[in-house]
Amino acid sequence: MLKYFLKKTILFIGLIFLTPAPTAMGNSLENLAKALAKIRGEVETLQTQLDTEKEKHGSRISALNSQLADLSVEERRQKMSIEKLQHSIEKMTGDAKKAEQSGENLKPVLLAILKDYKQYIQTGFPFKTEDRIKAVENLENNVVNQTIDPNKAINQAWSLIEDEIRLSKENGIYQQTISLSGEKMLVDIAKLGTVFLFFQTRDNRVGMAKRDTHNG
């Protein structure tokens, strides 16, 4: 574009020297002035477009930085959740061994662990929450009604918590019933670990589930 402007300018300057008559000289100068004014206007237009593109680029960079910051926060939360689950496994194992060695009943130990675990699910990542809570409650009922061997119950509890750790590392496409605008509906969801969960309804509405910051 700049080369084009320079050629244009040189052409009009050349016309000045190629025109012998004063009248023609005056016309050439007038034409040159008009051409320069036009070129100046085009330069200003290009500068405005450049400034606009810079602003758009800056906005995109800001948006990307904001998204990156959100990802970093969620990643830290995910790591903390995994550490918390791993600590629960260690605590459960330690408490079970202590209870077994002292001859105490494992029932209260198991129920306390399952209660904490259920609360973790209720306030955590909204992926198949009802199914995960149901699995915990089934084990709770078996422990309360003594329809399961305590050691077997510990193994099942351990397995459930390990499933949570696995859940935090898996990505995939699933189907899930969610509540949207007060209505329950089956939707397609895309899950990224326990960081992000996107959904799409049958009528092509899309959205993203977010962690409730008031509940952790």
Short mmCIF file of C-alpha atoms in Angstrom, two decimals:
data_model
loop_
_atom_site.label_atom_id
_atom_site.label_comp_id
_atom_site.label_asym_id
_atom_site.label_seq_id
_atom_site.Cartn_x
_atom_site.Cartn_y
_atom_site.Cartn_z
CA MET A 1 0.00 0.00 0.00
CA LEU A 2 2.83 2.44 0.85
CA LYS A 3 4.59 1.72 -2.45
CA TYR A 4 1.36 2.50 -4.24
CA PHE A 5 1.13 5.88 -2.47
CA LEU A 6 4.75 6.72 -3.36
CA LYS A 7 4.23 5.85 -7.01
CA LYS A 8 1.14 8.01 -7.04
CA THR A 9 3.02 10.96 -5.56
CA ILE A 10 5.99 10.61 -7.91
CA LEU A 11 3.66 10.46 -10.89
CA PHE A 12 2.03 13.75 -10.00
CA ILE A 13 5.35 15.44 -9.27
CA GLY A 14 6.57 14.28 -12.66
CA LEU A 15 3.59 15.92 -14.30
CA ILE A 16 4.71 19.27 -12.95
CA PHE A 17 7.99 19.14 -14.79
CA LEU A 18 6.47 17.73 -17.98
CA THR A 19 3.92 20.59 -18.30
CA PRO A 20 5.50 23.72 -19.86
CA ALA A 21 2.62 26.21 -19.65
CA PRO A 22 1.93 28.19 -16.41
CA THR A 23 -1.76 27.26 -16.58
CA ALA A 24 -0.91 23.60 -16.88
CA MET A 25 1.58 24.03 -14.02
CA GLY A 26 -1.13 25.50 -11.84
CA ASN A 27 -3.50 22.68 -12.69
CA SER A 28 -0.81 20.13 -11.92
CA LEU A 29 -0.12 21.70 -8.53
CA GLU A 30 -3.83 21.69 -7.78
CA ASN A 31 -4.12 18.07 -8.83
CA LEU A 32 -1.08 17.21 -6.74
CA ALA A 33 -2.59 18.92 -3.70
CA LYS A 34 -5.81 16.97 -4.18
CA ALA A 35 -3.87 13.74 -4.57
CA LEU A 36 -1.85 14.43 -1.44
CA ALA A 37 -5.04 15.22 0.47
CA LYS A 38 -6.56 11.97 -0.75
CA ILE A 39 -3.46 10.04 0.23
CA ARG A 40 -3.49 11.71 3.66
CA GLY A 41 -7.12 10.69 4.10
CA GLU A 42 -6.35 7.11 3.12
CA VAL A 43 -3.43 7.03 5.56
CA GLU A 44 -5.68 8.33 8.35
CA THR A 45 -8.28 5.68 7.49
CA LEU A 46 -5.64 2.95 7.60
CA GLN A 47 -4.35 4.28 10.91
CA THR A 48 -7.87 4.21 12.34
CA GLN A 49 -8.32 0.63 11.14
CA LEU A 50 -4.97 -0.30 12.65
CA ASP A 51 -5.91 1.26 16.00
CA THR A 52 -9.23 -0.61 15.93
CA GLU A 53 -7.49 -3.92 15.25
CA LYS A 54 -5.05 -3.21 18.08
CA GLU A 55 -7.98 -2.64 20.45
CA LYS A 56 -9.67 -5.85 19.31
CA HIS A 57 -6.41 -7.76 19.72
CA GLY A 58 -5.96 -6.29 23.19
CA SER A 59 -9.49 -7.33 24.14
CA ARG A 60 -8.90 -10.87 22.87
CA ILE A 61 -5.65 -11.10 24.82
CA SER A 62 -7.41 -9.85 27.97
CA ALA A 63 -10.19 -12.40 27.51
CA LEU A 64 -7.68 -15.21 27.00
CA ASN A 65 -5.71 -14.13 30.08
CA SER A 66 -8.92 -14.13 32.09
CA GLN A 67 -9.80 -17.63 30.88
CA LEU A 68 -6.28 -18.80 31.67
CA ALA A 69 -6.58 -17.39 35.19
CA ASP A 70 -9.91 -19.22 35.65
CA LEU A 71 -8.32 -22.45 34.45
CA SER A 72 -5.43 -22.01 36.86
CA VAL A 73 -7.83 -21.49 39.77
CA GLU A 74 -9.88 -24.55 38.83
CA GLU A 75 -6.72 -26.60 38.37
CA ARG A 76 -5.58 -25.68 41.90
CA ARG A 77 -9.01 -26.59 43.26
CA GLN A 78 -8.87 -29.90 41.45
CA LYS A 79 -5.44 -30.69 42.90
CA MET A 80 -6.70 -29.78 46.38
CA SER A 81 -9.72 -32.04 45.90
CA ILE A 82 -7.51 -34.95 44.85
CA GLU A 83 -5.23 -34.37 47.83
CA LYS A 84 -8.28 -34.27 50.10
CA LEU A 85 -9.56 -37.56 48.70
CA GLN A 86 -6.16 -39.20 49.06
CA HIS A 87 -6.03 -37.96 52.65
CA SER A 88 -9.49 -39.49 53.21
CA ILE A 89 -8.22 -42.86 52.00
CA GLU A 90 -5.22 -42.67 54.32
CA LYS A 91 -7.39 -41.57 57.25
CA MET A 92 -9.94 -44.30 56.59
CA THR A 93 -7.21 -46.94 56.47
CA GLY A 94 -5.60 -45.64 59.66
CA ASP A 95 -8.90 -45.37 61.56
CA ALA A 96 -9.94 -48.85 60.47
CA LYS A 97 -6.65 -50.35 61.64
CA LYS A 98 -6.90 -48.56 65.00
CA ALA A 99 -10.47 -49.72 65.50
CA GLU A 100 -9.56 -53.27 64.55
CA GLN A 101 -6.56 -53.35 66.88
CA SER A 102 -8.48 -51.89 69.82
CA GLY A 103 -11.49 -54.12 69.27
CA GLU A 104 -13.77 -51.14 68.65
CA ASN A 105 -16.73 -51.26 66.29
CA LEU A 106 -15.82 -50.12 62.76
CA LYS A 107 -19.38 -48.91 62.19
CA PRO A 108 -19.04 -45.34 63.56
CA VAL A 109 -15.71 -44.91 61.79
CA LEU A 110 -17.20 -45.93 58.46
CA LEU A 111 -20.33 -43.82 58.86
CA ALA A 112 -18.29 -40.72 59.70
CA ILE A 113 -16.13 -41.21 56.62
CA LEU A 114 -19.16 -41.80 54.37
CA LYS A 115 -20.88 -38.71 55.76
CA ASP A 116 -17.88 -36.53 54.87
CA TYR A 117 -17.63 -38.16 51.48
CA LYS A 118 -21.31 -37.55 50.69
CA GLN A 119 -20.96 -33.89 51.65
CA TYR A 120 -17.95 -33.65 49.34
CA ILE A 121 -20.08 -34.93 46.43
CA GLN A 122 -23.02 -32.65 47.22
CA THR A 123 -20.88 -29.51 47.21
CA GLY A 124 -18.46 -30.53 44.48
CA PHE A 125 -18.38 -31.10 40.74
CA PRO A 126 -21.94 -31.53 39.34
CA PHE A 127 -21.34 -34.72 37.37
CA LYS A 128 -23.90 -37.53 37.86
CA THR A 129 -24.31 -36.29 41.44
CA GLU A 130 -27.45 -38.32 42.18
CA ASP A 131 -25.84 -41.59 41.08
CA ARG A 132 -22.71 -40.96 43.14
CA ILE A 133 -24.70 -40.03 46.24
CA LYS A 134 -26.94 -43.08 45.80
CA ALA A 135 -23.87 -45.35 45.80
CA VAL A 136 -22.72 -43.80 49.10
CA GLU A 137 -26.18 -44.05 50.68
CA ASN A 138 -26.51 -47.70 49.67
CA LEU A 139 -23.26 -48.45 51.45
CA GLU A 140 -24.38 -46.39 54.46
CA ASN A 141 -27.60 -48.40 54.72
CA ASN A 142 -25.70 -51.67 54.51
CA VAL A 143 -23.37 -50.54 57.30
CA VAL A 144 -26.25 -49.30 59.49
CA ASN A 145 -28.28 -52.48 58.97
CA GLN A 146 -25.15 -54.62 59.37
CA THR A 147 -25.83 -56.44 56.11
CA ILE A 148 -22.22 -56.17 55.04
CA ASP A 149 -18.96 -57.30 56.60
CA PRO A 150 -17.08 -54.27 58.04
CA ASN A 151 -13.88 -55.09 56.18
CA LYS A 152 -15.81 -55.45 52.94
CA ALA A 153 -17.51 -52.11 53.62
CA ILE A 154 -14.11 -50.48 54.07
CA ASN A 155 -12.99 -51.88 50.73
CA GLN A 156 -16.14 -50.56 49.04
CA ALA A 157 -15.68 -47.12 50.59
CA TRP A 158 -12.09 -47.12 49.44
CA SER A 159 -13.23 -48.07 45.93
CA LEU A 160 -15.75 -45.21 45.85
CA ILE A 161 -13.14 -42.65 46.84
CA GLU A 162 -10.70 -44.01 44.28
CA ASP A 163 -13.47 -43.57 41.68
CA GLU A 164 -13.56 -39.88 42.60
CA ILE A 165 -9.84 -39.55 41.98
CA ARG A 166 -10.26 -41.29 38.63
CA LEU A 167 -13.18 -38.99 37.81
CA SER A 168 -10.97 -35.95 38.32
CA LYS A 169 -8.57 -37.18 35.63
CA GLU A 170 -11.01 -38.36 32.97
CA ASN A 171 -12.34 -36.39 29.98
CA GLY A 172 -15.27 -37.55 27.88
CA ILE A 173 -18.73 -37.15 26.37
CA TYR A 174 -21.70 -38.40 28.44
CA GLN A 175 -25.44 -37.97 28.93
CA GLN A 176 -26.90 -36.63 32.13
CA THR A 177 -30.18 -35.30 33.48
CA ILE A 178 -29.85 -31.69 34.63
CA SER A 179 -32.20 -29.03 35.95
CA LEU A 180 -32.45 -26.09 33.54
CA SER A 181 -34.84 -23.20 34.15
CA GLY A 182 -36.70 -25.32 36.68
CA GLU A 183 -37.11 -28.21 34.25
CA LYS A 184 -35.30 -31.54 34.33
CA MET A 185 -33.99 -32.71 30.96
CA LEU A 186 -31.55 -35.20 29.50
CA VAL A 187 -28.60 -33.44 27.84
CA ASP A 188 -25.27 -34.27 26.25
CA ILE A 189 -22.32 -33.18 28.35
CA ALA A 190 -18.60 -32.82 27.76
CA LYS A 191 -16.46 -33.18 30.89
CA LEU A 192 -12.89 -32.00 31.37
CA GLY A 193 -11.66 -33.65 34.56
CA THR A 194 -13.49 -31.97 37.42
CA VAL A 195 -12.65 -28.51 36.05
CA PHE A 196 -15.26 -27.84 33.37
CA LEU A 197 -18.56 -29.37 32.33
CA PHE A 198 -20.34 -28.18 29.18
CA PHE A 199 -23.86 -29.23 28.15
CA GLN A 200 -26.02 -29.16 25.03
CA THR A 201 -29.79 -29.68 25.03
CA ARG A 202 -31.84 -31.40 22.34
CA ASP A 203 -32.88 -27.96 21.01
CA ASN A 204 -29.19 -26.94 20.74
CA ARG A 205 -29.02 -24.72 23.81
CA VAL A 206 -25.53 -24.80 25.27
CA GLY A 207 -24.03 -23.81 28.59
CA MET A 208 -21.36 -24.50 31.17
CA ALA A 209 -21.77 -25.69 34.74
CA LYS A 210 -19.75 -23.72 37.28
CA ARG A 211 -18.60 -24.64 40.74
CA ASP A 212 -20.65 -23.02 43.51
CA THR A 213 -18.02 -20.81 45.17
CA HIS A 214 -20.18 -20.49 48.28
CA ASN A 215 -20.02 -24.22 48.86
CA GLY A 216 -16.39 -24.76 47.93
#
